[in-house]
């Protein structure tokens, strides 16, 4: 649940109720900044939903699902800390039909940004930093 400061994570109990599992969620317990939006997708093709969080006045954030109820922040590893997007909305879809999730950031006061997924995301998240940096350089 995006909000200013620390986010919250709720698990669906399957009976119309939810349980707050934030305290057990690993890096999701850290301060997020001014979070405005979030989207889940299996960015690494491991059958687990990873999380993108869009933030104002700070970098967007990316959390890898560890598969055990915890998440590890990988924002630095994929190169998202290099630019402030001021994202107030984001969407995950497959724009180019390559079977990989792509991310669209709707940004306040600047152009929207598309981050195209690639099989290298799944193979090695660190390679995404190069893909993102190349994309941002071409957009300038």
Backbone as numpy.savetxt, mean C-alpha at the origin, in Angstrom:
# Nx Ny Nz CAx CAy CAz Cx Cy Cz
-8.41 0.74 8.99 -9.26 1.89 8.99 -8.36 3.12 8.99
-8.22 3.83 7.86 -7.34 4.99 7.81 -7.82 6.12 8.72
-6.86 6.79 9.32 -7.14 7.93 10.17 -5.83 8.62 10.48
-5.88 9.78 11.07 -4.68 10.51 11.43 -4.00 9.80 12.60
-2.70 9.59 12.49 -1.95 8.94 13.57 -1.80 7.46 13.32
-2.38 6.65 14.17 -2.25 5.20 14.09 -3.51 4.61 13.46
-3.34 3.66 12.54 -4.47 2.99 11.92 -5.03 1.91 12.82
-6.13 1.34 12.41 -6.76 0.25 13.15 -7.04 -0.88 12.18
-6.89 -2.10 12.62 -7.19 -3.27 11.81 -8.23 -4.11 12.53
-9.30 -4.43 11.81 -10.38 -5.25 12.38 -10.51 -6.55 11.59
-10.65 -7.66 12.29 -10.86 -8.97 11.65 -12.35 -9.27 11.65
-12.83 -9.72 10.51 -14.24 -10.11 10.37 -14.42 -11.47 11.04
-15.31 -11.54 12.00 -15.56 -12.78 12.73 -16.50 -13.72 11.98
-17.06 -13.25 10.86 -17.95 -14.10 10.07 -19.37 -14.19 10.57
-19.69 -13.43 11.60 -21.05 -13.48 12.16 -21.66 -12.08 12.30
-21.15 -11.14 11.50 -21.65 -9.77 11.57 -20.94 -8.91 12.59
-19.91 -9.44 13.24 -19.14 -8.68 14.22 -17.67 -8.64 13.79
-16.93 -7.71 14.37 -15.52 -7.55 14.06 -14.73 -7.46 15.36
-13.47 -7.91 15.31 -12.58 -7.84 16.45 -11.40 -6.95 16.11
-11.06 -6.01 16.98 -9.90 -5.14 16.78 -8.64 -5.97 17.04
-7.83 -6.18 15.99 -6.61 -6.98 16.10 -5.37 -6.12 15.85
-5.52 -4.81 15.98 -4.42 -3.89 15.71 -3.19 -4.22 16.54
-3.36 -4.50 17.81 -2.22 -4.73 18.71 -1.37 -5.92 18.28
-1.95 -6.87 17.57 -1.21 -8.05 17.13 -0.72 -7.94 15.69
-0.91 -6.79 15.04 -0.69 -6.67 13.59 0.72 -6.24 13.20
1.68 -6.31 14.09 3.06 -5.97 13.73 3.22 -4.49 13.43
3.82 -4.17 12.27 4.13 -2.79 11.92 2.90 -1.91 11.73
1.72 -2.47 11.62 0.52 -1.64 11.52 0.23 -0.89 12.81
0.92 -1.23 13.90 0.72 -0.52 15.16 1.50 0.79 15.20
2.40 1.01 14.24 3.20 2.25 14.19 2.36 3.41 13.67
2.82 4.62 13.94 2.16 5.81 13.43 2.20 5.80 11.91
1.06 6.14 11.29 0.95 6.14 9.83 1.07 7.53 9.23
1.01 8.55 10.00 0.93 9.90 9.47 -0.52 10.25 9.23
-0.78 11.06 8.22 -2.15 11.51 7.94 -2.76 10.59 6.88
-3.10 9.37 7.28 -3.67 8.37 6.36 -5.07 8.77 5.94
-5.35 8.67 4.64 -6.65 9.07 4.11 -7.38 7.95 3.38
-6.66 6.93 2.94 -7.30 5.87 2.16 -6.43 4.62 2.24
-7.01 3.51 1.87 -6.27 2.25 1.91 -6.87 1.28 0.90
-6.05 0.36 0.44 -6.52 -0.68 -0.48 -5.70 -1.95 -0.24
-6.39 -3.06 -0.35 -5.78 -4.38 -0.17 -5.66 -5.08 -1.51
-4.57 -5.82 -1.72 -4.40 -6.65 -2.91 -3.24 -7.61 -2.67
-3.23 -8.68 -3.43 -2.15 -9.67 -3.37 -1.05 -9.22 -4.32
-0.25 -8.24 -3.91 0.78 -7.66 -4.78 1.92 -8.62 -5.07
2.15 -9.59 -4.21 3.28 -10.52 -4.38 2.85 -11.89 -4.88
1.57 -12.04 -5.19 1.05 -13.31 -5.71 1.39 -14.49 -4.80
1.12 -14.30 -3.50 1.35 -15.35 -2.51 0.07 -15.78 -1.83
-1.06 -15.28 -2.33 -2.33 -15.64 -1.72 -2.64 -14.87 -0.45
-1.91 -13.77 -0.21 -2.12 -12.95 0.98 -2.35 -11.51 0.56
-3.27 -10.85 1.23 -3.60 -9.46 0.93 -2.62 -8.51 1.60
-1.83 -7.80 0.80 -0.94 -6.76 1.29 -1.74 -5.45 1.34
-1.18 -4.42 1.93 -1.92 -3.19 2.16 -1.15 -1.96 1.69
-1.79 -1.12 0.88 -1.29 0.21 0.54 -2.11 1.21 1.34
-1.46 2.21 1.92 -2.14 3.29 2.63 -1.73 4.61 1.99
-2.72 5.39 1.57 -2.46 6.70 0.98 -2.47 7.77 2.06
-1.46 8.66 2.04 -1.31 9.68 3.08 -1.17 11.08 2.49
-1.66 12.05 3.24 -1.41 13.46 2.93 -0.17 13.92 3.69
0.58 14.83 3.10 1.75 15.44 3.75 2.76 14.43 4.28
2.88 13.32 3.59 3.84 12.29 3.97 3.81 11.18 2.94
4.77 10.28 2.99 4.80 9.21 1.97 3.64 8.23 2.13
3.18 7.71 1.01 2.24 6.60 1.06 2.96 5.41 1.66
2.22 4.47 2.20 2.84 3.36 2.91 2.42 2.03 2.30
3.33 1.05 2.38 3.08 -0.30 1.87 3.44 -1.30 2.95
2.50 -2.21 3.25 2.71 -3.23 4.28 2.53 -4.61 3.67
3.53 -5.46 3.87 3.47 -6.84 3.39 2.79 -7.72 4.43
1.88 -8.55 3.97 1.18 -9.50 4.83 2.11 -10.69 5.07
2.43 -10.96 6.32 3.33 -12.07 6.66 2.62 -13.41 6.71
1.30 -13.41 6.59 0.55 -14.66 6.59 0.22 -15.21 7.96
0.59 -14.49 9.01 0.32 -14.96 10.38 -0.44 -13.92 11.20
-1.11 -12.99 10.51 -1.84 -11.93 11.20 -1.02 -10.68 11.44
0.26 -10.71 11.04 1.12 -9.53 11.20 1.50 -8.98 9.84
1.94 -7.71 9.85 2.35 -7.02 8.63 3.70 -6.38 8.86
4.52 -6.36 7.81 5.83 -5.72 7.85 5.82 -4.55 6.89
6.20 -3.38 7.39 6.26 -2.22 6.50 7.40 -2.37 5.51
7.10 -2.17 4.23 8.10 -2.29 3.16 8.11 -1.03 2.30
7.69 0.09 2.87 7.62 1.35 2.13 8.99 1.73 1.57
10.03 1.69 2.40 11.38 2.03 1.94 11.86 1.06 0.87
11.60 -0.22 1.05 12.10 -1.23 0.13 11.56 -1.08 -1.28
10.34 -0.56 -1.41 9.78 -0.41 -2.76 9.92 1.02 -3.29
10.57 1.89 -2.53 10.88 3.22 -3.03 9.80 4.27 -2.87
8.81 4.03 -2.03 7.74 5.00 -1.88 8.09 6.19 -1.02
9.19 6.14 -0.27 9.53 7.26 0.61 10.19 8.39 -0.16
10.48 8.21 -1.42 11.18 9.22 -2.21 10.32 10.37 -2.69
9.00 10.29 -2.50 8.13 11.34 -3.02 6.85 11.43 -2.18
6.38 12.65 -1.99 5.11 12.89 -1.30 4.03 13.00 -2.37
3.06 12.12 -2.34 1.99 12.12 -3.34 0.76 12.90 -2.89
0.57 13.09 -1.57 -0.66 13.70 -1.05 -1.89 12.95 -1.52
-1.86 11.66 -1.37 -2.95 10.81 -1.86 -4.17 10.89 -0.96
-5.31 11.14 -1.58 -6.57 11.16 -0.84 -7.50 10.06 -1.34
-7.03 9.26 -2.26 -7.77 8.11 -2.75 -6.83 7.21 -3.51
-7.09 5.93 -3.49 -6.31 5.01 -4.31 -7.17 3.83 -4.71
-6.79 3.24 -5.82 -7.53 2.09 -6.34 -6.54 1.07 -6.86
-6.89 -0.19 -6.73 -6.07 -1.28 -7.24 -6.85 -1.98 -8.34
-6.24 -2.15 -9.49 -6.84 -2.82 -10.63 -5.73 -3.27 -11.56
-6.08 -4.03 -12.58 -5.10 -4.48 -13.56 -5.30 -3.67 -14.84
-4.64 -2.53 -14.94 -4.82 -1.61 -16.07 -4.36 -2.22 -17.38
-3.22 -2.90 -17.36 -2.60 -3.36 -18.60 -2.76 -4.86 -18.86
-3.67 -5.50 -18.16 -4.01 -6.92 -18.38 -2.82 -7.86 -18.32
-1.90 -7.61 -17.38 -0.75 -8.50 -17.22 -0.90 -9.43 -16.02
-2.10 -9.47 -15.44 -2.43 -10.33 -14.29 -1.72 -9.90 -13.00
-1.21 -8.66 -12.98 -0.56 -8.11 -11.79 -1.34 -6.87 -11.36
-1.52 -6.67 -10.05 -2.25 -5.49 -9.59 -1.46 -4.20 -9.84
-2.16 -3.19 -10.32 -1.60 -1.86 -10.51 -2.29 -0.94 -9.50
-1.65 0.17 -9.14 -2.20 1.09 -8.15 -2.33 2.48 -8.78
-3.49 3.09 -8.59 -3.71 4.47 -9.01 -3.82 5.31 -7.74
-2.99 6.34 -7.62 -3.05 7.27 -6.51 -3.75 8.54 -6.98
-4.86 8.90 -6.36 -5.54 10.17 -6.62 -4.96 11.18 -5.63
-4.25 12.17 -6.16 -3.46 13.05 -5.32 -4.02 14.46 -5.25
-3.99 15.05 -4.08 -4.47 16.42 -3.88 -3.41 17.40 -4.37
-3.80 18.32 -5.25 -2.90 19.36 -5.70 -1.86 18.94 -6.71
-1.95 17.73 -7.24 -1.01 17.26 -8.26 -1.66 16.16 -9.08
-1.01 15.79 -10.16 -1.54 14.77 -11.05 -1.69 13.44 -10.33
-2.67 12.67 -10.76 -2.78 11.29 -10.27 -1.58 10.50 -10.78
-1.25 9.44 -10.08 -0.08 8.64 -10.42 -0.49 7.18 -10.55
0.01 6.52 -11.60 -0.22 5.10 -11.78 1.07 4.35 -11.48
0.99 3.34 -10.66 2.11 2.47 -10.35 1.77 1.12 -10.95
2.44 0.78 -12.04 2.12 -0.47 -12.74 2.84 -1.63 -12.10
2.07 -2.66 -11.76 2.64 -3.86 -11.17 3.45 -4.63 -12.20
4.27 -5.51 -11.72 5.15 -6.29 -12.57 5.43 -7.62 -11.87
5.70 -8.67 -12.62 6.08 -9.93 -11.97 7.29 -9.78 -11.06
8.13 -8.75 -11.28 9.28 -8.55 -10.39 8.84 -8.12 -9.00
7.63 -7.55 -8.85 7.13 -7.24 -7.51 7.04 -8.54 -6.72
6.48 -9.55 -7.37 6.27 -10.83 -6.69 7.60 -11.52 -6.40
8.54 -11.41 -7.34 9.81 -12.11 -7.18 10.72 -11.41 -6.18
10.75 -10.09 -6.22 11.68 -9.35 -5.37 11.15 -7.94 -5.18
10.58 -7.65 -4.02 10.01 -6.34 -3.75 11.01 -5.21 -3.92
12.30 -5.49 -3.71 13.30 -4.43 -3.84 13.37 -3.92 -5.27
13.05 -4.76 -6.24 13.09 -4.33 -7.64 12.02 -3.29 -7.93
10.97 -3.26 -7.12 9.92 -2.28 -7.33 10.45 -0.87 -7.17
11.45 -0.68 -6.31 12.02 0.65 -6.12 12.54 1.20 -7.44
13.20 0.36 -8.22 13.69 0.78 -9.53 12.57 1.07 -10.49
11.53 0.26 -10.47 10.38 0.46 -11.35 9.69 1.77 -10.99
9.49 2.02 -9.70 8.84 3.23 -9.25 9.68 4.46 -9.58
10.99 4.39 -9.32 11.86 5.53 -9.60 11.86 5.84 -11.10
11.90 4.81 -11.94 11.87 5.01 -13.39 10.56 5.65 -13.80
9.46 5.17 -13.24 8.14 5.74 -13.57 8.07 7.21 -13.17
8.56 7.54 -11.98 8.47 8.93 -11.52 9.37 9.83 -12.35
10.55 9.35 -12.76 11.43 10.16 -13.59 10.81 10.43 -14.95
10.12 9.45 -15.53 9.46 9.65 -16.83 8.28 10.59 -16.72
7.65 10.65 -15.54 6.47 11.50 -15.36 6.84 12.97 -15.18
8.08 13.26 -14.91 8.50 14.65 -14.66 8.72 15.42 -15.93
